[in-house]
mmCIF file of C-alpha atoms in Angstrom:
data_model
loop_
_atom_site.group_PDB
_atom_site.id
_atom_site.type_symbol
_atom_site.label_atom_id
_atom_site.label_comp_id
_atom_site.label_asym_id
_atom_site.label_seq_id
_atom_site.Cartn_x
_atom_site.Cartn_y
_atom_site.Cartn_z
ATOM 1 C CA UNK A 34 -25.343 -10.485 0.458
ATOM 2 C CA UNK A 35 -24.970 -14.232 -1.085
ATOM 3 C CA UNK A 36 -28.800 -14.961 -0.063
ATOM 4 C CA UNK A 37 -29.439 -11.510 -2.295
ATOM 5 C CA UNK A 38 -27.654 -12.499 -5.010
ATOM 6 C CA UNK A 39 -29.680 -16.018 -5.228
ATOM 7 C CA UNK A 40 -32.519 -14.910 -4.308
ATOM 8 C CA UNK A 41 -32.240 -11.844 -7.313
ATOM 9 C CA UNK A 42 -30.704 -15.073 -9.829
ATOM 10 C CA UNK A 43 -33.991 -16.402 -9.068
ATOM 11 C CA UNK A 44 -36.021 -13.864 -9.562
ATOM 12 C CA UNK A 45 -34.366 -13.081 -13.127
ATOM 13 C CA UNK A 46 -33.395 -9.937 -11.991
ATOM 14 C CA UNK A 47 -29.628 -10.330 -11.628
ATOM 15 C CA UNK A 48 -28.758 -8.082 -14.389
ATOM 16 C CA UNK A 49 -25.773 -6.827 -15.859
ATOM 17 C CA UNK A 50 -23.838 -6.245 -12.724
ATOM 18 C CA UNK A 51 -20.166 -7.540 -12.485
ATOM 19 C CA UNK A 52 -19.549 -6.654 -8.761
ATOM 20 C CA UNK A 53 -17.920 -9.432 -6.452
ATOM 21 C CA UNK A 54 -20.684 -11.526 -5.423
ATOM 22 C CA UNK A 55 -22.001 -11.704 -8.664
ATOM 23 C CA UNK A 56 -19.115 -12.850 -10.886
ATOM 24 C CA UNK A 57 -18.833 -15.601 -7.887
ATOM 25 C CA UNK A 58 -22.612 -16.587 -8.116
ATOM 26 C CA UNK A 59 -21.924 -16.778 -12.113
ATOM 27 C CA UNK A 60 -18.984 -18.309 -11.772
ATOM 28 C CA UNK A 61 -20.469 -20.939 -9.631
ATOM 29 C CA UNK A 62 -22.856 -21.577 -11.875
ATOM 30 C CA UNK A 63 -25.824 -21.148 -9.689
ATOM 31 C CA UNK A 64 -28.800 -20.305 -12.119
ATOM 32 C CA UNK A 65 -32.320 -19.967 -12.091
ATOM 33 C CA UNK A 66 -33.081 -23.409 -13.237
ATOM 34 C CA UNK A 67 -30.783 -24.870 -11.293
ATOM 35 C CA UNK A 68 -31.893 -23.191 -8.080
ATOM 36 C CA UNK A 69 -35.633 -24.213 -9.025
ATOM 37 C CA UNK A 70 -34.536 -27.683 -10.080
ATOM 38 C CA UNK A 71 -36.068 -27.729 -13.804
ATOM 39 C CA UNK A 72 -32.115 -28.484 -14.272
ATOM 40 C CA UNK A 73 -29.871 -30.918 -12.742
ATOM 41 C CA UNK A 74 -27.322 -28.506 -10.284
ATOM 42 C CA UNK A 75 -23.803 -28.167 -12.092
ATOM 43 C CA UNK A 76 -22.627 -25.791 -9.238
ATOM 44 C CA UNK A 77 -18.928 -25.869 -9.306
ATOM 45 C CA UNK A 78 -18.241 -23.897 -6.014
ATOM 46 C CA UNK A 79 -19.670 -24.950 -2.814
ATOM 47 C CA UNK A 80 -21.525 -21.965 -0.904
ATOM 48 C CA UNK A 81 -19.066 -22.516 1.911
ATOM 49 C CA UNK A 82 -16.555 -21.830 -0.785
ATOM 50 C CA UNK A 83 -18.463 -18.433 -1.977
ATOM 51 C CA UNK A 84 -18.812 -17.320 1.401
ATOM 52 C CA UNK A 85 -15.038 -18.550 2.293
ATOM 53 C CA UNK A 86 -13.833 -16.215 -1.213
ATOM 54 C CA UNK A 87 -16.097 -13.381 -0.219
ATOM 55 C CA UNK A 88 -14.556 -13.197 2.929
ATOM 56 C CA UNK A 89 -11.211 -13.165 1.568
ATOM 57 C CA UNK A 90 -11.842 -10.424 -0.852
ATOM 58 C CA UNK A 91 -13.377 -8.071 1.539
ATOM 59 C CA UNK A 92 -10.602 -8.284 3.958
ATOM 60 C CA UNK A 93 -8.117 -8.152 1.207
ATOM 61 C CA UNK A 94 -9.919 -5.471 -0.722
ATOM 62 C CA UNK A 95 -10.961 -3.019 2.234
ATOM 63 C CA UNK A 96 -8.831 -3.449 5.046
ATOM 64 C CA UNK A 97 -5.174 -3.479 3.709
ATOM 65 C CA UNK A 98 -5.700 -0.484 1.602
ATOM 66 C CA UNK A 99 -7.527 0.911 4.418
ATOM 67 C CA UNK A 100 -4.232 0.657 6.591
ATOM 68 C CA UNK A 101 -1.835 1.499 3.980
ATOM 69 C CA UNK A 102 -3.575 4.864 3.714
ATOM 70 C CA UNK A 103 -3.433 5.230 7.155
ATOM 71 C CA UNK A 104 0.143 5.303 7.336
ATOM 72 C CA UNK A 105 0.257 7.013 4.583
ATOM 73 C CA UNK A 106 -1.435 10.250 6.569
ATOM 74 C CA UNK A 107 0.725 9.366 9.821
ATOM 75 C CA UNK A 108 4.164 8.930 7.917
ATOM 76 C CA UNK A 109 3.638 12.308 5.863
ATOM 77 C CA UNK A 110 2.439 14.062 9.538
ATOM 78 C CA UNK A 111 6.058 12.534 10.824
ATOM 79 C CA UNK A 112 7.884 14.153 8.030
ATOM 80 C CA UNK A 113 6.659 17.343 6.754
ATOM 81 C CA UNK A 114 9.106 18.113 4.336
ATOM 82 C CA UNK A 115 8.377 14.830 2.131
ATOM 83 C CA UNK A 116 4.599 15.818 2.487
ATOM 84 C CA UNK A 117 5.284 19.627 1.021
ATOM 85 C CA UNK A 118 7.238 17.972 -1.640
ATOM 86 C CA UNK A 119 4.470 15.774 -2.196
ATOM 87 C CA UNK A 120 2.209 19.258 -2.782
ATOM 88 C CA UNK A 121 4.184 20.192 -4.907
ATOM 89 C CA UNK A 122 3.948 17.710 -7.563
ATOM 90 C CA UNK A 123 0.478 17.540 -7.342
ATOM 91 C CA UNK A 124 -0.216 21.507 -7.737
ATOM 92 C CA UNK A 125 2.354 20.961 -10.787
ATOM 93 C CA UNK A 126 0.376 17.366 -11.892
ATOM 94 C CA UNK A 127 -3.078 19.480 -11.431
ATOM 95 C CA UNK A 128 -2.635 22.766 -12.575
ATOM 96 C CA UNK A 129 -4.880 24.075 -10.118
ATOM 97 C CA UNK A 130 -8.060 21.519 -11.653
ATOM 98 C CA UNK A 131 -10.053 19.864 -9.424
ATOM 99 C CA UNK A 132 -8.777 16.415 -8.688
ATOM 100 C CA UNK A 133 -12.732 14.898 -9.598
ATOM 101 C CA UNK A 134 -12.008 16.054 -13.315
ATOM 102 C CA UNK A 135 -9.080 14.377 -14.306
ATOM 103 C CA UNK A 136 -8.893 11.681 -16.523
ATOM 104 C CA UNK A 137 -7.625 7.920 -15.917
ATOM 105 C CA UNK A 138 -5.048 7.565 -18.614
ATOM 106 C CA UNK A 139 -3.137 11.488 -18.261
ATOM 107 C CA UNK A 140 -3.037 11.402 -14.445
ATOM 108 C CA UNK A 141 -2.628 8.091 -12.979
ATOM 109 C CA UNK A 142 0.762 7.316 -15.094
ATOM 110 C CA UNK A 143 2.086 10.664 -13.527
ATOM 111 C CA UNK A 144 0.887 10.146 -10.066
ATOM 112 C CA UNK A 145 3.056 6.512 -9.957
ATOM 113 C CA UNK A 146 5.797 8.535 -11.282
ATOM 114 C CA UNK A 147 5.390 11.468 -8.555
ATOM 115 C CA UNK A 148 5.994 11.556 -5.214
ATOM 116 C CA UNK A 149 2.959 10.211 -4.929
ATOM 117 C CA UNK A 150 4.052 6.950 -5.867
ATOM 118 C CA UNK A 151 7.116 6.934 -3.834
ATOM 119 C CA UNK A 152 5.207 7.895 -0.568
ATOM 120 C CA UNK A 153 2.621 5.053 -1.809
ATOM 121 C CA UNK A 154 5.675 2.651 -2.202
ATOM 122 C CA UNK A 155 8.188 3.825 0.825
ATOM 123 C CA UNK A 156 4.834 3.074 2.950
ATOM 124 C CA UNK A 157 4.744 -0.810 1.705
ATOM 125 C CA UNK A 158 8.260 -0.982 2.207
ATOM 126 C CA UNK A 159 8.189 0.060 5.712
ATOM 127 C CA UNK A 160 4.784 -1.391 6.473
ATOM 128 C CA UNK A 161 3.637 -3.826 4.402
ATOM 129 C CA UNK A 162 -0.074 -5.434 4.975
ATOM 130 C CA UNK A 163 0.974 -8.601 5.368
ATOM 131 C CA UNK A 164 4.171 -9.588 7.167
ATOM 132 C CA UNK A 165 4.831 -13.141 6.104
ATOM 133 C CA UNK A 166 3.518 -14.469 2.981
ATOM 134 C CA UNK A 167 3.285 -18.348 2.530
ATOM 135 C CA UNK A 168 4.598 -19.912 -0.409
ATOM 136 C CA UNK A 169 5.362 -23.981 -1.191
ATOM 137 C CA UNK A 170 6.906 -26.041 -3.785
ATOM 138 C CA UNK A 171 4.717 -28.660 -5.807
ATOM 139 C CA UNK A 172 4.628 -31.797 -4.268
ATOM 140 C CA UNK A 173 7.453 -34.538 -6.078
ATOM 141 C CA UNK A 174 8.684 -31.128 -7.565
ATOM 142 C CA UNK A 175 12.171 -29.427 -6.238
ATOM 143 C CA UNK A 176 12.762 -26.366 -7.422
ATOM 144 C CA UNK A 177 16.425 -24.523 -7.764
ATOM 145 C CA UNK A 178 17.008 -20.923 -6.573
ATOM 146 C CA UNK A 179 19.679 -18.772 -7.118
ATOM 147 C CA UNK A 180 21.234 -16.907 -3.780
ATOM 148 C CA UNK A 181 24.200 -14.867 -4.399
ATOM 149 C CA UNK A 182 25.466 -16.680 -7.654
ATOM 150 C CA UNK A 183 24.746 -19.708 -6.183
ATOM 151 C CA UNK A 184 21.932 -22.310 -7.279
ATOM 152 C CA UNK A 185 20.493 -24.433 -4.445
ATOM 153 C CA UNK A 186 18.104 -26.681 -4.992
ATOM 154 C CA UNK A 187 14.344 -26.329 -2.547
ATOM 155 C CA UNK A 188 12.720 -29.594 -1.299
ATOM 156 C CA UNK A 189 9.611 -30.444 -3.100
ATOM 157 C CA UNK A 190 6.702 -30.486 -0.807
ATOM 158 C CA UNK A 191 8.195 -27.591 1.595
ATOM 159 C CA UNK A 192 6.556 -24.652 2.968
ATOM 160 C CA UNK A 193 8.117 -21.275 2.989
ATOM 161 C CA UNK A 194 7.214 -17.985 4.403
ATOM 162 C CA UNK A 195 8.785 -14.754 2.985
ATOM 163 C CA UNK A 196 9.075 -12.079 5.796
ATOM 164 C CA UNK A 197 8.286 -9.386 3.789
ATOM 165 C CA UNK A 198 10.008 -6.815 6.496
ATOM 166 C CA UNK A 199 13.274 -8.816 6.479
ATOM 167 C CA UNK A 200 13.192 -8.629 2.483
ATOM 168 C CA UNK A 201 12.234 -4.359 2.753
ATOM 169 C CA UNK A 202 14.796 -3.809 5.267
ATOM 170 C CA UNK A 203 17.806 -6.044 3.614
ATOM 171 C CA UNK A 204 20.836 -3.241 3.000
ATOM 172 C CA UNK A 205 22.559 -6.054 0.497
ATOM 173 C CA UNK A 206 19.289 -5.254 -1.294
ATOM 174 C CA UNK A 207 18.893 -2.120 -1.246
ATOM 175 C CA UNK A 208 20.840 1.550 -1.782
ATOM 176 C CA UNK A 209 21.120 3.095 1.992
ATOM 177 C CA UNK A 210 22.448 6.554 3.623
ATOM 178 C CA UNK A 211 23.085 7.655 6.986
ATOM 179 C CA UNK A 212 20.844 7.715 9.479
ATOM 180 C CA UNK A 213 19.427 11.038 10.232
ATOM 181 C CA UNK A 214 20.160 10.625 13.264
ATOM 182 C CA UNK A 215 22.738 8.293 14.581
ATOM 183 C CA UNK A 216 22.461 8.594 18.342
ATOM 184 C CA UNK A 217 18.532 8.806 18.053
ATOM 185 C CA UNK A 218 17.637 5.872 16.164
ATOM 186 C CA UNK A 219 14.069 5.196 14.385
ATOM 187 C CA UNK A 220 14.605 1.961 15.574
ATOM 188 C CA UNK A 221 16.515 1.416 18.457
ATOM 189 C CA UNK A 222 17.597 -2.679 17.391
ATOM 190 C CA UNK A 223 17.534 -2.325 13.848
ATOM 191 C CA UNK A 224 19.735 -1.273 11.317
ATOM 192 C CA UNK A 225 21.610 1.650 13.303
ATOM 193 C CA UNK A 226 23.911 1.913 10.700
ATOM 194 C CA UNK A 227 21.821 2.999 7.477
ATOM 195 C CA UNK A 228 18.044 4.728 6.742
ATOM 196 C CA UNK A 229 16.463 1.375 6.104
ATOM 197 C CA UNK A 230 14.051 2.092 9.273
ATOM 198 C CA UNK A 231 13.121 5.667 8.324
ATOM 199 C CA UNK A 232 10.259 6.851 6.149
ATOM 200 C CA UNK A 233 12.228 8.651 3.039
ATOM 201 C CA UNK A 234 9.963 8.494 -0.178
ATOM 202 C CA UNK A 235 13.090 10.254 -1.695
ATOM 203 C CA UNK A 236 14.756 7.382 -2.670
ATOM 204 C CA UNK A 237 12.853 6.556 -4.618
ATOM 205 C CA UNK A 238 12.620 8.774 -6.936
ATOM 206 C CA UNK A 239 15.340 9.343 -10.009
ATOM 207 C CA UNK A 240 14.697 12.370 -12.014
ATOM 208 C CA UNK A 241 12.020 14.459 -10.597
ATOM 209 C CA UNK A 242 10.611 15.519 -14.540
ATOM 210 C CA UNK A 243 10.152 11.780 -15.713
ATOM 211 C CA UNK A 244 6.464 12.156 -14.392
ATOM 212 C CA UNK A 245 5.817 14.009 -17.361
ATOM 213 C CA UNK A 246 6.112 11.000 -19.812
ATOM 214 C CA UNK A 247 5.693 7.974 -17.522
ATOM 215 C CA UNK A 248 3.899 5.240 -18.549
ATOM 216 C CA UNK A 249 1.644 2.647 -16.704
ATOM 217 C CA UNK A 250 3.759 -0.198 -15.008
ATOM 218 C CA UNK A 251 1.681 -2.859 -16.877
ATOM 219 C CA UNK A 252 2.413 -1.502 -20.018
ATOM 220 C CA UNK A 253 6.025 -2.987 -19.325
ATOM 221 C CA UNK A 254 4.766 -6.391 -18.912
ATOM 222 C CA UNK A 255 6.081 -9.454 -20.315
ATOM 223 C CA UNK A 256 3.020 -10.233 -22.872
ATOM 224 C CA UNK A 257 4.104 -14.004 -23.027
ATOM 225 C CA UNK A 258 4.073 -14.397 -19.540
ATOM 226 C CA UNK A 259 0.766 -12.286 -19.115
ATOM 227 C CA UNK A 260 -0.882 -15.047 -21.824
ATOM 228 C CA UNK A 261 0.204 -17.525 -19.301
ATOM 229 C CA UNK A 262 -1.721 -15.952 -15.837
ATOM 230 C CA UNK A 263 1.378 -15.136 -14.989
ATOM 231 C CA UNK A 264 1.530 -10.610 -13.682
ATOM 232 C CA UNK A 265 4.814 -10.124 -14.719
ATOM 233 C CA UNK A 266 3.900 -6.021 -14.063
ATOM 234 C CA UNK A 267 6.281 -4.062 -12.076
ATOM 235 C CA UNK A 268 4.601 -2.924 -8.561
ATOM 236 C CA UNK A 269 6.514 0.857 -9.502
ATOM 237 C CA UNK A 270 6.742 2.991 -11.855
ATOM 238 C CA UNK A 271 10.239 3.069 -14.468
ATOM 239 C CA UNK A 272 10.330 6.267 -13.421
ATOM 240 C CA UNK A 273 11.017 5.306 -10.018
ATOM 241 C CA UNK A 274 13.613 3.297 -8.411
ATOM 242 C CA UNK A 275 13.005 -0.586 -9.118
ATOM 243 C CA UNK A 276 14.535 -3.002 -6.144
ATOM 244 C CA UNK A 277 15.971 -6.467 -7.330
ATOM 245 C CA UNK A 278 13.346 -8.687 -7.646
ATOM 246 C CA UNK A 279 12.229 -10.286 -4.717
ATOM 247 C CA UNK A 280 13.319 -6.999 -2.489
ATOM 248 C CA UNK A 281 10.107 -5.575 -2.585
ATOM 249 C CA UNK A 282 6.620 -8.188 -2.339
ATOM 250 C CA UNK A 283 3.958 -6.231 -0.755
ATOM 251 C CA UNK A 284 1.873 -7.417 -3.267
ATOM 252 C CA UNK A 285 3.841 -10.946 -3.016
ATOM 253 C CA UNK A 286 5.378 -12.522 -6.767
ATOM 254 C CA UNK A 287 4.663 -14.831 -9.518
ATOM 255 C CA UNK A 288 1.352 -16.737 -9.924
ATOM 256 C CA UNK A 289 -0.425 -16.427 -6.765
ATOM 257 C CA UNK A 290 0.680 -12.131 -6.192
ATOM 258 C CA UNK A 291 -2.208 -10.226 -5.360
ATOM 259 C CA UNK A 292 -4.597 -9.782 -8.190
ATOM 260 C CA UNK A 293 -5.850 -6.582 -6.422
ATOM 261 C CA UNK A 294 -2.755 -4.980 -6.424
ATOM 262 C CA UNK A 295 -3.003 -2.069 -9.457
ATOM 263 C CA UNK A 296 -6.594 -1.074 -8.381
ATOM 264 C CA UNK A 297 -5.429 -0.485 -4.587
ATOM 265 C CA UNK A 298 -2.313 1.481 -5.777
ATOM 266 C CA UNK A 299 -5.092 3.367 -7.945
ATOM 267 C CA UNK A 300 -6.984 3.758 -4.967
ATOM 268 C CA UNK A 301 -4.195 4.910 -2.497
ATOM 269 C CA UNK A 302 -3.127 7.479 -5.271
ATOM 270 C CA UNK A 303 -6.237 8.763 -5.861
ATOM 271 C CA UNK A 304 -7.078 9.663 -2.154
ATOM 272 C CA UNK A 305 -3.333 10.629 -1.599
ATOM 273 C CA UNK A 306 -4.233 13.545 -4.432
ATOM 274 C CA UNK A 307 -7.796 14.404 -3.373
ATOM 275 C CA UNK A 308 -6.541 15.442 0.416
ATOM 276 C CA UNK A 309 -3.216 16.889 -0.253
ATOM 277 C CA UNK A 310 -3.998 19.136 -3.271
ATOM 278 C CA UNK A 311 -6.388 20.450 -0.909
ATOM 279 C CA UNK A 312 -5.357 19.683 3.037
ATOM 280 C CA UNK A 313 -2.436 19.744 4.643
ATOM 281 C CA UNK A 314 -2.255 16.466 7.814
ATOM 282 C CA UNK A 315 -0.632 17.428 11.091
ATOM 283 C CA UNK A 316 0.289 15.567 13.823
ATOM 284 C CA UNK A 317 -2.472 16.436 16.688
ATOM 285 C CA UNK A 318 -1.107 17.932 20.244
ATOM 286 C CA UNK A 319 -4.022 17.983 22.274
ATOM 287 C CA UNK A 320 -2.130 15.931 24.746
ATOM 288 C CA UNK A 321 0.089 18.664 25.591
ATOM 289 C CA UNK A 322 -1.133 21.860 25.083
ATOM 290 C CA UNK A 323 -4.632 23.370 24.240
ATOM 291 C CA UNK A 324 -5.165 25.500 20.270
ATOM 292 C CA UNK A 325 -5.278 28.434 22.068
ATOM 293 C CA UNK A 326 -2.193 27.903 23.678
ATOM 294 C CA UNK A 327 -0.194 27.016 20.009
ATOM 295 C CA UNK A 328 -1.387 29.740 18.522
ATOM 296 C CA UNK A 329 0.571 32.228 21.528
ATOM 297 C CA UNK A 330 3.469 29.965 20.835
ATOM 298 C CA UNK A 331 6.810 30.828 19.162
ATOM 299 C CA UNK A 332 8.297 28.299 16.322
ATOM 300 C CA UNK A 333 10.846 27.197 18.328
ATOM 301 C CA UNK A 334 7.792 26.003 20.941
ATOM 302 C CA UNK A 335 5.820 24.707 18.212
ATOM 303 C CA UNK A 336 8.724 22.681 17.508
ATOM 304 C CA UNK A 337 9.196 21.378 20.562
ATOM 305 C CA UNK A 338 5.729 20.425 21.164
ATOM 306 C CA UNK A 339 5.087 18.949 18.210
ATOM 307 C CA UNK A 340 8.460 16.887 18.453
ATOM 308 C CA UNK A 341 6.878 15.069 21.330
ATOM 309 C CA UNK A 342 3.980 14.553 19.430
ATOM 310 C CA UNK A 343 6.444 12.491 16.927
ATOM 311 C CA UNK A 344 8.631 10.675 19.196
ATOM 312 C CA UNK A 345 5.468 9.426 21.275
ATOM 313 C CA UNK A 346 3.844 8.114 17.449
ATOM 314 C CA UNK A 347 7.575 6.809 16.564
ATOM 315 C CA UNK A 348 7.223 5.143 20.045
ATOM 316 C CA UNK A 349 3.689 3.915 19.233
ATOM 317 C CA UNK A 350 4.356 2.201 15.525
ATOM 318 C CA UNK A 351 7.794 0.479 17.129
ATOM 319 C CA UNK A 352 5.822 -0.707 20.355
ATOM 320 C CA UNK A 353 1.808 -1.126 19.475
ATOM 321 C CA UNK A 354 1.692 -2.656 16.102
ATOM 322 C CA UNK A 355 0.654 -6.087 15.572
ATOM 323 C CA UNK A 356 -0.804 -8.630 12.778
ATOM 324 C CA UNK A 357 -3.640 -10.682 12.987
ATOM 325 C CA UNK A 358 -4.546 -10.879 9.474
ATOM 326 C CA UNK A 359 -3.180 -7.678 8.454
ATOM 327 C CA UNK A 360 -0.450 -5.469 10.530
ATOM 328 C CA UNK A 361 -1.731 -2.298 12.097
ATOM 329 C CA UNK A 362 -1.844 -0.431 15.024
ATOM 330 C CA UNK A 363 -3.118 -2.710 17.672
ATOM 331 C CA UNK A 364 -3.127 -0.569 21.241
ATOM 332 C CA UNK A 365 -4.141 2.997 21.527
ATOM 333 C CA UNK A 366 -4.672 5.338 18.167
ATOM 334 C CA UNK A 367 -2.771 8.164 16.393
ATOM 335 C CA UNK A 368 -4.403 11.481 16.497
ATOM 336 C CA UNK A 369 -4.145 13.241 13.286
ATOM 337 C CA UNK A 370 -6.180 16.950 12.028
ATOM 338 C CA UNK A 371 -6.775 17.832 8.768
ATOM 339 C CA UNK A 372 -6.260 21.928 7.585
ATOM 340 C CA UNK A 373 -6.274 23.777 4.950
ATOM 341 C CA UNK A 374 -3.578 24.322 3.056
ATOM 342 C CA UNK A 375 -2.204 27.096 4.116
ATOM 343 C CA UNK A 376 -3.400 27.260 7.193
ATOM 344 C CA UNK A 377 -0.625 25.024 8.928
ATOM 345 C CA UNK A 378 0.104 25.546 12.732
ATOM 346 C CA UNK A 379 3.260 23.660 12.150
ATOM 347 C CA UNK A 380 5.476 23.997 8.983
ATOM 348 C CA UNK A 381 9.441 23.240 9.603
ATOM 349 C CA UNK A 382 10.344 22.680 6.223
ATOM 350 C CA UNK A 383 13.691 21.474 7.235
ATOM 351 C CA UNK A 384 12.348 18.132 8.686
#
């Protein structure tokens, strides 16, 4: 792709376009003269440093959102009543027109505002892309930090690493309940005592109407800080529940947070409403029984049945996940079907 880009900068032909590889080829300041040496080269980027970015930015582009909605379709599977709620606000977001004709600036604010945006954000709390995020102090710089009232004071030159789990799982952090189920735990070593480890978009979410007039989270920003490179935008919605700061960093903090981060939220919302204004996602039992036998089958058997399809996913996300670059599922895979809405072999509204 970098070889195409050059060899279309040579050619003259590199038009308009303002995808990836371009803005880094312009940005290096590779041109046609330089590249035919009627000028002297003033490339400011190295092509091992274009290739090194590009790499970066695909990986951070494609596969975390690519994961995220993933789980997305798993968690909602799991727990059907958050994915009917979920329906819900889209039919009422919607009004029965097709997903492909809305417009940017009516629906997005009202999707962050939705369930949508709490399943979208209850998924990066739970499982975030990237598990420990690396941070440092200048060098000949210490920098103070406030824990608990208390100011201490961070070596210059030191490393960090936030453990973004730790910080989305922190009950002095955040408001908890019960668990659902106290002598079946989501978790079996984990916060037994509260709902930290289950999937529960509904906490999110503080008055179910305020998608109606929600605004974009940038539009909150501090404009001072914004001058300064600084994207002082909340990752939710004010519609939605807003964790102290530093609670929540799927998207990390402060200068170096991920400059991705609205457009894969756009993304994630955007194929969160195309499938489930339309589809329904259900857990698949093939390992157990055969179509033609659920179809025969009472709801109480359904049940059943498809409870062992959850507890043997619950098994596989506490067991088989791992990160590399990104955390995902690293043994085995989750089966999933898609249905029509409507259609559902498995509907217990009460889950």
């Amino acid at each position: 792709m970098f070889q195409q880009k050059k060899a279309a900068v040579l050619k003259g032909m590199e038009g308009d376009s303002m995808d990836l590889m371009t803005a880094l080829v312009k940005g290096a300041g590779i041109t046609k003269e330089s590249l035919t040496g009627e000028k002297p080269p003033a490339q400011t980027l190295t092509d091992r440093e274009i290739l090194g970015n590009a790499f970066v930015f695909i990986v951070a582009a494609h596969e975390t959102t690519a994961n995220s909605i993933h789980f997305c379709l798993v968690l909602l599977a799991m727990n059907i009543a958050a994915q009917r709620h979920l329906q819900a606000d889209l039919d009422e977001i919607f009004q029965g027109h097709p997903v492909s004709e809305a417009e940017y600036e009516k629906i997005i604010p009202k999707l962050f505002a939705s369930m949508a945006g709490a399943v979208l954000n209850e998924e990066l709390r739970l499982i975030a892309p990237v598990v420990g995020i690396p941070k440092s102090t200048l060098k000949e710089s210490p920098q103070p930090l406030e824990i608990g009232g208390k100011t201490c004071t961070v070596p210059a030159d030191c490393y960090i690493s936030l453990i973004t789990p730790a910080a989305h799982r922190n009950p002095n952090q955040w408001p908890t309940g019960p668990p659902a189920n106290p002598d079946k735990p989501t978790h079996p070593l984990s916060n037994l005592d509260n709902d930290l480890e289950e999937f529960k978009p509904e906490r999110w979410i503080l008055d179910p109407d305020a998608k109606n007039t929600a605004s974009m989270p940038e539009q909150e920003a501090d404009t001072e800080a914004s001058d300064l490179g600084v994207n002082t935008a909340a990752d939710t919605s004010a519609a939605l529940y807003r964790p102290p700061k530093g609670a929540y960093i799927p998207f990390s903090e402060g200068h170096r947070s991920c400059i991705g981060r609205r457009f894969a939220q756009v993304e994630i919302l955007a194929v969160l409403a195309l499938i489930f204004s339309q589809y329904s996602v259900e857990l698949a039992v093939d390992a157990y029984v055969s179509d033609d036998e659920v179809d025969k089958m009472t709801d109480q058997a359904k049940f059943e049945v498809w409870s062992k399809a959850r507890d043997e996913v619950t098994r596989q996300m506490n067991e088989d996940m791992g990160a590399i670059i990104t955390l995902q599922l690293r043994k085995g895979a989750i089966g999933i079907r898609f249905v029509k809405r409507g259609k559902e072999r498995f509907d217990f509204n009460a889950i």
